[in-house]
Short mmCIF file of C-alpha atoms and ligand atoms in Angstrom, two decimals:
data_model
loop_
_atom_site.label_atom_id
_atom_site.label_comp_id
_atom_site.label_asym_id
_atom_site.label_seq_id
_atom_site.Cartn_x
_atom_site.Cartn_y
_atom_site.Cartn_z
CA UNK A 819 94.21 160.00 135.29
CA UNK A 820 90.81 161.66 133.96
CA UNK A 821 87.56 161.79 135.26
CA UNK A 822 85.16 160.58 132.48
CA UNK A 823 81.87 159.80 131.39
CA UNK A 824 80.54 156.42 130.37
CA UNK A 825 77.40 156.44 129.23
CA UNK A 826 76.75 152.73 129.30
CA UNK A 827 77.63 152.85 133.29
CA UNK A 828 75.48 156.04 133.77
CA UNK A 829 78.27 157.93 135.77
CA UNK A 830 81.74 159.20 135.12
CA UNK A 831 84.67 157.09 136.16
CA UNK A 832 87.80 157.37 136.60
CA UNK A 833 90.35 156.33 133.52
CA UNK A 834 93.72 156.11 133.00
CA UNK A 835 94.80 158.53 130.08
CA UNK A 836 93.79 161.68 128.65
CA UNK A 837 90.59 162.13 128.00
CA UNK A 838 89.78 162.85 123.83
CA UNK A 839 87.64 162.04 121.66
CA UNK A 840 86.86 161.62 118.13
CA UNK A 841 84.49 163.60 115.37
CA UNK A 842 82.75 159.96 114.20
CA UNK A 843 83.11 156.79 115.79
CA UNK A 844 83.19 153.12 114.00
CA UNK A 845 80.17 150.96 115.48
CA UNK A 846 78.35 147.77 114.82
CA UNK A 847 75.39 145.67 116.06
CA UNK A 848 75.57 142.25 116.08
CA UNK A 849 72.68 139.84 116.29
CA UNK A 850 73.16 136.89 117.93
CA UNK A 851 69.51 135.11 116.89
CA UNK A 852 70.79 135.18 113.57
CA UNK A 853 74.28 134.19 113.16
CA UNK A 854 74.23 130.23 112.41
CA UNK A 855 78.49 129.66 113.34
CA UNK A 856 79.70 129.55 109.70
CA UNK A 857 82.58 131.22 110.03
CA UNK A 858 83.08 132.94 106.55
CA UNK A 859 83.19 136.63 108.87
CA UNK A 860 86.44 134.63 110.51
CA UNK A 861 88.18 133.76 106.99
CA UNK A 862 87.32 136.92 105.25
CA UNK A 863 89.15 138.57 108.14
CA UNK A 864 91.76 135.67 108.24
CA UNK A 865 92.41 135.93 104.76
CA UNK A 866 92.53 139.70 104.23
CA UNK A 867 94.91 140.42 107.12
CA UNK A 868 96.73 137.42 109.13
CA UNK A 869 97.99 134.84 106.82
CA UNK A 870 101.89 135.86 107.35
CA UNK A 871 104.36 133.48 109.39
CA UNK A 872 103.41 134.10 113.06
CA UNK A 873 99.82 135.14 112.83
CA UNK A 874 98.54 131.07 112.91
CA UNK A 875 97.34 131.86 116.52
CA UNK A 876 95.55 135.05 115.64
CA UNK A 877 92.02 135.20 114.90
CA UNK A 878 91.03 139.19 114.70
CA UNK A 879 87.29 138.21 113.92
CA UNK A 880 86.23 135.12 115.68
CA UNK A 881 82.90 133.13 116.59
CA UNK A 882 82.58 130.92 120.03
CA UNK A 883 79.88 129.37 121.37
CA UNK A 884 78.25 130.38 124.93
CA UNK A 885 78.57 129.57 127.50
CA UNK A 886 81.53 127.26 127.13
CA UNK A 887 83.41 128.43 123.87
CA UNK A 888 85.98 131.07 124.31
CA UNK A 889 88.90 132.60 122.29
CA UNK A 890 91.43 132.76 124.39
CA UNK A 891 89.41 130.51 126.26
CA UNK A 892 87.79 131.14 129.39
CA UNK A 893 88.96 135.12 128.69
CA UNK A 894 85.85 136.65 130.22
CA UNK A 895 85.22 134.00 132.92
CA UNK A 896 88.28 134.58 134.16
CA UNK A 897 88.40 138.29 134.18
CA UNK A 898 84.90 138.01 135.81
CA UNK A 899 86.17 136.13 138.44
CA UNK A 900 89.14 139.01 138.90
CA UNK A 901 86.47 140.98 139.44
CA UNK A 902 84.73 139.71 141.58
CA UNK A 903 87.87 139.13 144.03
CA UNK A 904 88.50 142.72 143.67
CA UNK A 905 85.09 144.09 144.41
CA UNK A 906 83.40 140.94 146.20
CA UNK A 907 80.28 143.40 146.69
CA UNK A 908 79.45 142.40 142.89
CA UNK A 909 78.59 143.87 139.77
CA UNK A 910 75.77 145.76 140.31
CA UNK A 911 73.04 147.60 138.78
CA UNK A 912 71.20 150.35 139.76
CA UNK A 913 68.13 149.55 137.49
CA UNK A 914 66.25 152.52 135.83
CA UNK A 915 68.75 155.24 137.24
CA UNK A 916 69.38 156.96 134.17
CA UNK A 917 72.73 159.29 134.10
CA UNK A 918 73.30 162.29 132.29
CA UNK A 919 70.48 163.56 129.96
CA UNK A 920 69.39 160.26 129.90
CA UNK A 921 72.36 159.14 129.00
CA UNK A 922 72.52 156.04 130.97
CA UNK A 923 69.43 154.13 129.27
CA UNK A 924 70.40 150.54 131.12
CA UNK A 925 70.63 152.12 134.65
CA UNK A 926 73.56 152.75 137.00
CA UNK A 927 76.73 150.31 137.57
CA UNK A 928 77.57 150.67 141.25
CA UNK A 929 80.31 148.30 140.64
CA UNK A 930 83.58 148.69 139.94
CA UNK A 931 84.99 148.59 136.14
CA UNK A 932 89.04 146.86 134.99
CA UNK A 933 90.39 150.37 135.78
CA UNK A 934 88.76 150.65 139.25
CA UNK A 935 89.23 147.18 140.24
CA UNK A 936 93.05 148.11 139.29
CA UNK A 937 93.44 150.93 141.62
CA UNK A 938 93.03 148.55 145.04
CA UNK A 939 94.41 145.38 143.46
CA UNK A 940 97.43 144.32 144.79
CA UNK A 941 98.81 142.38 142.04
CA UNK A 942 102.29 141.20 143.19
CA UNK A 943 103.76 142.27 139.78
CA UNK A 944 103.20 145.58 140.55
CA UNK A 945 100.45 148.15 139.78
CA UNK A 946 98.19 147.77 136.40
CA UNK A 947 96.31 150.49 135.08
CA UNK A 948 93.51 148.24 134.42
CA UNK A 949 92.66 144.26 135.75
CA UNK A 950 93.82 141.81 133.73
CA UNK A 951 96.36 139.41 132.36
CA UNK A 952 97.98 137.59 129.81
CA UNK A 953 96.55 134.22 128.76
CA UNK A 954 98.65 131.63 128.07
CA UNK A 955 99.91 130.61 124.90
CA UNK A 956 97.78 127.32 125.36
CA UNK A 957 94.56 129.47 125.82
CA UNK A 958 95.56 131.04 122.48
CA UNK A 959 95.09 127.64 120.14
CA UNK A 960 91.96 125.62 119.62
CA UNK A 961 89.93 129.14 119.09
CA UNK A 962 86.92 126.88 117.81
CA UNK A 963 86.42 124.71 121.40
CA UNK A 964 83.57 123.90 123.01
CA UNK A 965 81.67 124.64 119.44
CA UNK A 966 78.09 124.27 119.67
CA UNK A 967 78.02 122.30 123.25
CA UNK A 968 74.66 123.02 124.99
CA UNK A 969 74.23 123.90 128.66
CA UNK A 970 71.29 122.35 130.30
CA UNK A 971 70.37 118.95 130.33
CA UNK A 972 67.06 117.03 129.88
CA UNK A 973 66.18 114.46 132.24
CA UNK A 974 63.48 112.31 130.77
CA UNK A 975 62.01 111.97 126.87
CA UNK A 976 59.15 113.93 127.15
CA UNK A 977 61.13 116.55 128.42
CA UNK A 978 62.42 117.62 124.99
CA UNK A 979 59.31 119.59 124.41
CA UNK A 980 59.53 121.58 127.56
CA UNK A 981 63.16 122.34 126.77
CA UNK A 982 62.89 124.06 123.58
CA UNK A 983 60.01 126.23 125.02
CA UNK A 984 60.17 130.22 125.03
CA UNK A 985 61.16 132.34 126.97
CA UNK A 986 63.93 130.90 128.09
CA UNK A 987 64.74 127.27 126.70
CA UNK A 988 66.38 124.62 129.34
CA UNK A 989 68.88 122.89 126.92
CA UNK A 990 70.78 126.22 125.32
CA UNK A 991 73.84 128.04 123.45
CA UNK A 992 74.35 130.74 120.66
CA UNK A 993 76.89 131.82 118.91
CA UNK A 994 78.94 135.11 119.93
CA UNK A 995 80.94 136.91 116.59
CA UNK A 996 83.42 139.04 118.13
CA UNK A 997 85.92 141.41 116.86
CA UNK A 998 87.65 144.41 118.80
CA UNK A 999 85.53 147.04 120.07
CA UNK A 1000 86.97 149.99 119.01
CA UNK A 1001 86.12 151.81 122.91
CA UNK A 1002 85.64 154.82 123.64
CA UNK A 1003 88.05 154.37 126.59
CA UNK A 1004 90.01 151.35 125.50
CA UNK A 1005 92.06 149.32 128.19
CA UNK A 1006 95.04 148.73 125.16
CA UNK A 1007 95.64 152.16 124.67
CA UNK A 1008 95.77 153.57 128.55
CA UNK A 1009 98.55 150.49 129.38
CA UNK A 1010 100.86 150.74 126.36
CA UNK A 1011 104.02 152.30 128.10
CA UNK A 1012 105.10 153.19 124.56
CA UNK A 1013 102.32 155.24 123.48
CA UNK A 1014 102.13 153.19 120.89
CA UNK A 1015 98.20 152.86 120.24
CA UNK A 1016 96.29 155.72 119.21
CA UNK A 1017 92.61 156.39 118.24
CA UNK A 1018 91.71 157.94 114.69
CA UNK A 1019 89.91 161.46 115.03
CA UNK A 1020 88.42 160.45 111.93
CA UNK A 1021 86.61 156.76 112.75
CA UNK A 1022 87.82 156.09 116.61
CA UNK A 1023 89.42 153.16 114.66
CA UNK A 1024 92.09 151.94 117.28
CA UNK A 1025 95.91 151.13 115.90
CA UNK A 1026 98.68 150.12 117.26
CA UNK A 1027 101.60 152.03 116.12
CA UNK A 1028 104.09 148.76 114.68
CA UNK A 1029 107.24 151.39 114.51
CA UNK A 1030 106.69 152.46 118.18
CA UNK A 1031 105.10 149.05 119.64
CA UNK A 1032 108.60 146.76 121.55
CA UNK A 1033 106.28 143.80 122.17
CA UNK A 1034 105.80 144.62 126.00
CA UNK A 1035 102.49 143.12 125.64
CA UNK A 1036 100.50 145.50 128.29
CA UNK A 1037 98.36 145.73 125.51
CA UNK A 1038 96.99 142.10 125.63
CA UNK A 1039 97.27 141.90 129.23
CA UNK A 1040 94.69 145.06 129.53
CA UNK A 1041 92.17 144.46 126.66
CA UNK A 1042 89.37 142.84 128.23
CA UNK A 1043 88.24 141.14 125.09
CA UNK A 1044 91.31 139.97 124.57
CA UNK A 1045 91.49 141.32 121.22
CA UNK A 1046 95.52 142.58 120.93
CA UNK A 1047 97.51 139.94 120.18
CA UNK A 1048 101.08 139.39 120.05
CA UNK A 1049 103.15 138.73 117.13
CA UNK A 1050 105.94 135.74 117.63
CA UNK A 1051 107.97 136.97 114.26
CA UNK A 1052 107.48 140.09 114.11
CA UNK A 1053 107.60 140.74 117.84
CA UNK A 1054 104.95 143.44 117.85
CA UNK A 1055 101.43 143.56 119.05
CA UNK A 1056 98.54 143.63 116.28
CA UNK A 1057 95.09 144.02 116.21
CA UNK A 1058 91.93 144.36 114.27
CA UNK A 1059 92.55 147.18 112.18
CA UNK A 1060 88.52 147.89 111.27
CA UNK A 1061 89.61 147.66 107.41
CA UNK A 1062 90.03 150.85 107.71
CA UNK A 1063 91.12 151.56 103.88
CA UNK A 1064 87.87 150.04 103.20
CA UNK A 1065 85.87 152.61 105.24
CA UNK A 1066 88.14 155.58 104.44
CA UNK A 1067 86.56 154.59 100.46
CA UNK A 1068 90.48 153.92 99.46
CA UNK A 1069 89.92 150.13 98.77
CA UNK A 1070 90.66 150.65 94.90
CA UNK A 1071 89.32 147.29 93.99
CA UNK A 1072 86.02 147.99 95.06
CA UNK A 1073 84.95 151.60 96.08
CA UNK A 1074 83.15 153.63 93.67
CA UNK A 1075 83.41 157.65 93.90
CA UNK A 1076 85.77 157.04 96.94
CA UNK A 1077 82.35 156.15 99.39
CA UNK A 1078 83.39 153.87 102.38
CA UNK A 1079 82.81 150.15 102.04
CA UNK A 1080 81.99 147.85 105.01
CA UNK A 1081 84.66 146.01 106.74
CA UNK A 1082 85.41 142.21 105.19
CA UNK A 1083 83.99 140.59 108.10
CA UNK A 1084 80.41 142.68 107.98
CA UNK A 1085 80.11 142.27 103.86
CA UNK A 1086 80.81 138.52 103.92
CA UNK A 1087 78.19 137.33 106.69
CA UNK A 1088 75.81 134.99 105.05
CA UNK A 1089 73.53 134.99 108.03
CA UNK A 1090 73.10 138.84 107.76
CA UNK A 1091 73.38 139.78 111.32
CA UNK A 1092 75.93 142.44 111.05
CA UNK A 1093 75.55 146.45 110.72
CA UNK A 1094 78.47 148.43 110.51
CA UNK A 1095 78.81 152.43 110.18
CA UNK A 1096 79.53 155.62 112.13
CA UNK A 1097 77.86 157.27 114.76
CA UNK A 1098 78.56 161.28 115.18
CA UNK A 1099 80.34 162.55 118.07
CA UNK A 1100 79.23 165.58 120.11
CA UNK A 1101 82.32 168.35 121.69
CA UNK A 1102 81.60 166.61 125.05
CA UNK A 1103 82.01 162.99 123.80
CA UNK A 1104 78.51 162.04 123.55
CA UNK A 1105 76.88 160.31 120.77
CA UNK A 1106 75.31 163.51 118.61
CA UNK A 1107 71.30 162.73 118.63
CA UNK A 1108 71.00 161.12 115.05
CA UNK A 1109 67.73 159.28 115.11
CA UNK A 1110 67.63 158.64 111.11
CA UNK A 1111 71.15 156.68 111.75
CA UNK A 1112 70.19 152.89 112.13
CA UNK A 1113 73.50 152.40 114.75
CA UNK A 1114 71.71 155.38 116.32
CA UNK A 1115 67.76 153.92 116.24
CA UNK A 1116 68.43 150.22 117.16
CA UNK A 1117 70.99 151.44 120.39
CA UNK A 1118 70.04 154.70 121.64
CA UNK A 1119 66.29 154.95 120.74
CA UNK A 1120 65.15 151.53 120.53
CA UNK A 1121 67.68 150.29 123.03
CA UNK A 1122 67.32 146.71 120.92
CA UNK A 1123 71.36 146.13 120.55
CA UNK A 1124 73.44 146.52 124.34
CA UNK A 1125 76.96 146.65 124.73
CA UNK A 1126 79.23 143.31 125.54
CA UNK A 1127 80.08 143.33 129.30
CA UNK A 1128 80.02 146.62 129.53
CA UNK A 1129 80.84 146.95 133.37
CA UNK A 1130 84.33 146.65 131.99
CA UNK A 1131 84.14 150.21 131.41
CA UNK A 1132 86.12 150.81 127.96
CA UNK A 1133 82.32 151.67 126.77
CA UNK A 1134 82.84 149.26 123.99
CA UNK A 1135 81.36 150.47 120.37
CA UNK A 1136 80.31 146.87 119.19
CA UNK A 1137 76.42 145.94 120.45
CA UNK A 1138 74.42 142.86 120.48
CA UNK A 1139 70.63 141.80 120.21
CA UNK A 1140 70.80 138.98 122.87
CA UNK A 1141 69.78 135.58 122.09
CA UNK A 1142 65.94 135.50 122.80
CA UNK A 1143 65.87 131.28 123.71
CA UNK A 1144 68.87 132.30 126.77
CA UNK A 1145 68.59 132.05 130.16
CA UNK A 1146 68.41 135.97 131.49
CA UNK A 1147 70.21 135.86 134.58
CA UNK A 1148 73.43 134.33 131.84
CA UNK A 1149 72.20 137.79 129.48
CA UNK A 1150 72.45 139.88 132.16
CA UNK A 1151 75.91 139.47 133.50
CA UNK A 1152 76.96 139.70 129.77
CA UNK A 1153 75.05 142.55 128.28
CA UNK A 1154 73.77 144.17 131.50
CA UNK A 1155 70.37 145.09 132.99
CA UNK A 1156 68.77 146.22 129.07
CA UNK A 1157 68.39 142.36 128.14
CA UNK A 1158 64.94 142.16 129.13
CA UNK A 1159 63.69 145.03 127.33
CA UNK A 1160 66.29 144.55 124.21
CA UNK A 1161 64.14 140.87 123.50
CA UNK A 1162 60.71 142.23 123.36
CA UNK A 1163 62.19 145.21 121.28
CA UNK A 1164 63.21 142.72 119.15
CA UNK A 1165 60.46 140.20 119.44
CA UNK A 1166 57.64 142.55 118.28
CA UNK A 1167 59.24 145.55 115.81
CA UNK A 1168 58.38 148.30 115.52
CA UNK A 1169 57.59 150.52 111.90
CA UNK A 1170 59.32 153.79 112.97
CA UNK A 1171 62.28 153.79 110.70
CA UNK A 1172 63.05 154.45 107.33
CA UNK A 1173 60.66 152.62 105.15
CA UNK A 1174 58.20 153.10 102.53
CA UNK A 1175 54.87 151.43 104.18
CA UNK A 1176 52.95 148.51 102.72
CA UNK A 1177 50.12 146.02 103.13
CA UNK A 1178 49.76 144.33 105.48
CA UNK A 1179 50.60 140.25 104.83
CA UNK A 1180 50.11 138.06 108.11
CA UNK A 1181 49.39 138.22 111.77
CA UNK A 1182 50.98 135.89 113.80
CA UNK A 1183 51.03 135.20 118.22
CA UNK A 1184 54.56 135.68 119.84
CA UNK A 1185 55.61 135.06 122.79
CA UNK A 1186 56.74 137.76 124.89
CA UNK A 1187 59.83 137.47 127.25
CA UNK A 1188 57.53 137.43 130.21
CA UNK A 1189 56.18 134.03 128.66
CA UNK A 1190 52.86 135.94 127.03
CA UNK A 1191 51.18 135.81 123.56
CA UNK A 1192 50.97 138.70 121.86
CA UNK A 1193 49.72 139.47 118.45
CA UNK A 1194 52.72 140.85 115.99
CA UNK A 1195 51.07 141.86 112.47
CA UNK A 1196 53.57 142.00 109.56
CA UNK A 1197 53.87 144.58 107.08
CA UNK A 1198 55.91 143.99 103.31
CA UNK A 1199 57.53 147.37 104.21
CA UNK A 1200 60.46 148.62 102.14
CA UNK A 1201 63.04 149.66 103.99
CA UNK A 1202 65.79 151.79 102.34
CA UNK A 1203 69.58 152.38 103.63
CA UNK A 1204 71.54 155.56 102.07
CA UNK A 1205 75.57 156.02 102.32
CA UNK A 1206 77.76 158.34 104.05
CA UNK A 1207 76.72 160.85 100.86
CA UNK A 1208 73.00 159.99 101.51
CA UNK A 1209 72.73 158.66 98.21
CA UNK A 1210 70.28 155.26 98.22
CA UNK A 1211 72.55 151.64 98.05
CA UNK A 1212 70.09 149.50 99.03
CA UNK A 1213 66.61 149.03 99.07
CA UNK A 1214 64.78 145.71 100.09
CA UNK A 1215 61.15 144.87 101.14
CA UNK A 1216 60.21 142.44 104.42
CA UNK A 1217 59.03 139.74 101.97
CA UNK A 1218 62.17 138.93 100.11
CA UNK A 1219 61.34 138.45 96.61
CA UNK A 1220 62.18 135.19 94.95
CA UNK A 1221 63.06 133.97 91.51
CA UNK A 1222 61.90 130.70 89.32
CA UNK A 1223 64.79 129.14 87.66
CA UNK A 1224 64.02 128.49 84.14
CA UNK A 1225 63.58 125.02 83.74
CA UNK A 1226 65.74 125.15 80.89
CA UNK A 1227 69.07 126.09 83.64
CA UNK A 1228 67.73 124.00 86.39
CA UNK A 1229 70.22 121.65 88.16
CA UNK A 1230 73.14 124.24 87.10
CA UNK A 1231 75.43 126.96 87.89
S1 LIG B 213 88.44 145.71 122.43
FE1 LIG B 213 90.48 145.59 123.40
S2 LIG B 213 91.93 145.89 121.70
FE2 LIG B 213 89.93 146.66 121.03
S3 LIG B 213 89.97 148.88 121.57
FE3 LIG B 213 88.93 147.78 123.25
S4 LIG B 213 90.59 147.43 124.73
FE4 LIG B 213 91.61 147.88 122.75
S1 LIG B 214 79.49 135.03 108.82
FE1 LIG B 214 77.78 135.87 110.01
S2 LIG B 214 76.46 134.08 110.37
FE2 LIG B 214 78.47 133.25 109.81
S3 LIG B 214 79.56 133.01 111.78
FE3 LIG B 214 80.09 135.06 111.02
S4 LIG B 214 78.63 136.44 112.05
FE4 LIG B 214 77.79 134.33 112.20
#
């Protein structure tokens, strides 16, 4: 048992397993305004890693839609609900208390995370090192259910308007693209009894072991995210493996000079809401201060991107921008006390970051989350992104450029 710090709680806690950490860990903000529920991020994955006999069940990238939508379903509701019979006090916040240096930007959980809750649970199978359990093999099919249902209801015609009204709109869901988290203190690792699932020093990618793994399944029973699965042929566990020989630059096909590629499920999104990289670790297991890094800038500085129920406690590495049309009080219980601030972050940008300034091409009113206008002016900035080398690979300005199609090739491909 060690006595860490999670940054996203503002306070140590207590966890299960050594305490270690690694020189660069894999992150990635997601943003939930954009993603439209296509699905190519789920069959890039699919087809790149779980299209053997046995895997039919197992969806390492997936998309479900809030609030009903869930893969297994009901996963979080249900480990919510643990929760709450563990700790009936609640999950709560201690707004504005920031930790450690700081370090606690969304305030202080005074609840109690999966590996707290675990410690006075009396589960009668005997102890857990962290809440959970195993769904059923039902809960594992029909990964796509509840797609694009709406909460909310309307009661009378003219109510339509009113109901697709910022802030918060009445009749409501969004999409939520999930993969594993890669934590910091993942709940798979501290319950395999086989010491079978290790974190790279290298990427804090997290593996599972296949020659050491005997299928006990602790692994899926502690995740919170539900994200290791269990093989039926094979009779191991498996999980998202972070195409890792993608960002080690060893995917032959495709990497030139050996530089690390994003994973298949961030390079196929066609609603571009995905950002992939690494963030530097410090010697005590803190992010290193890395402003110029845009995992960095859009989660540390900006605070735009929060972490996905992170009163778990694993301090999960994959972030969202919340959905600015939700209702808050349903953001807050799933991103924490940040939500507020993360939409008008989002709602009215800033120019801080890497870019090349330019003129100046529109003003437009936006509403604010607390329901007022405010005046956004837009800017055809360039903004550049460089690679692990800091050589330049992309450079695009705000106003995307587009092309004519001679008349001579219209109507073909
Ligand atoms: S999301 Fe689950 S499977 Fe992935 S590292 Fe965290 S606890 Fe392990
Ligand atoms: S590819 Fe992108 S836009 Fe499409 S479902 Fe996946 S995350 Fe959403």
């Amino acid at each position: 048992m060690s006595n860490v710090y999670n940054w996203q709680l503002g306070r140590q806690m207590s966890y299960p397993y050594e305490e270690s950490h690694p020189d660069w860990q894999f992150a990635f903000v997601f943003n939930t305004n954009r993603c439209i529920g296509c699905q190519t991020c789920t069959m890039a994955c699919k087809s790149t890693w779980t299209f053997a006999r046995g895997q039919e069940l197992m969806w390492w990238n997936n998309v479900e839609t809030k609030p009903y939508g869930g893969y297994p379903q009901f996963w979080d509701a249900k480990l919510l609900k643990m929760l709450h019979e563990a700790d009936p006090e609640g999950q709560r916040w201690k707004a504005g208390a920031a930790g450690r240096n700081g370090a606690g930007p969304y305030g202080k959980f005074e609840g109690k995370t999966i590996f707290e809750a675990s410690e006075t649970n009396k589960d009668p199978k005997g102890p857990q090192v962290a809440l959970g359990y195993l769904p059923s093999d039902d809960e594992w099919t029909s990964p796509n259910i509840h797609e694009e249902t709406a909460a909310g209801r309307v009661r009378g015609p003219n109510d339509w308007t009113e109901s697709v009204s910022l802030p918060e709109h009445k009749v409501w869901y969004f999409h939520l693209a999930r993969i594993c988290n890669h934590c910091t203190y993942p709940g798979c690792l501290a319950a395999c009894p086989r010491q079978a699932i290790y974190k790279r020093k290298e990427d804090g990618i997290v593996l599972i072991d296949q020659n050491r793994c005997r299928g006990y399944r602790k692994c899926v029973e502690a995740c919170p995210y539900k994200k290791a699965m269990y093989q039926p042929v094979t009779r191991v566990s498996e999980k998202c493996v972070g195409c890792y020989p993608r960002i080690e630059g060893k995917d032959e096909t495709l990497s030139q000079d050996g530089q690390p590629l994003e994973t298949r499920c961030m390079s196929a999104c066609v609603g571009k809401i995905r950002l992939q990289g690494l963030v530097k670790i410090d010697k005590n297991g803190q992010w290193s201060k890395d402003p110029e890094n845009p995992l960095y800038y859009l989660i540390r500085e900006r605070r735009v991107a929060l972490p996905l129920y992170p009163q778990f406690g694993t301090e999960p590495n994959g972030y969202y921008i919340p959905p600015r049309w939700a209702p808050r009080a349903y953001l807050e219980q799933m991103f924490g006390p940040g939500v507020e601030h993360a939409i008008e972050q989002y709602v009215c940008p800033d120019r801080d970051f890497t870019i090349e300034k330019g003129p100046k091409v529109a003003e437009v009113e936006v509403t604010m989350p607390s329901g007022q206008a405010r005046k956004q002016e837009i800017f055809n900035d360039t903004v550049i992104g460089y690679n692990k080398a800091g050589k330049e690979v992309i450079r695009t300005t705000v106003e995307e450029p587009t092309f004519e199609r001679a008349p001579i090739h219209l109507n073909s491909i």
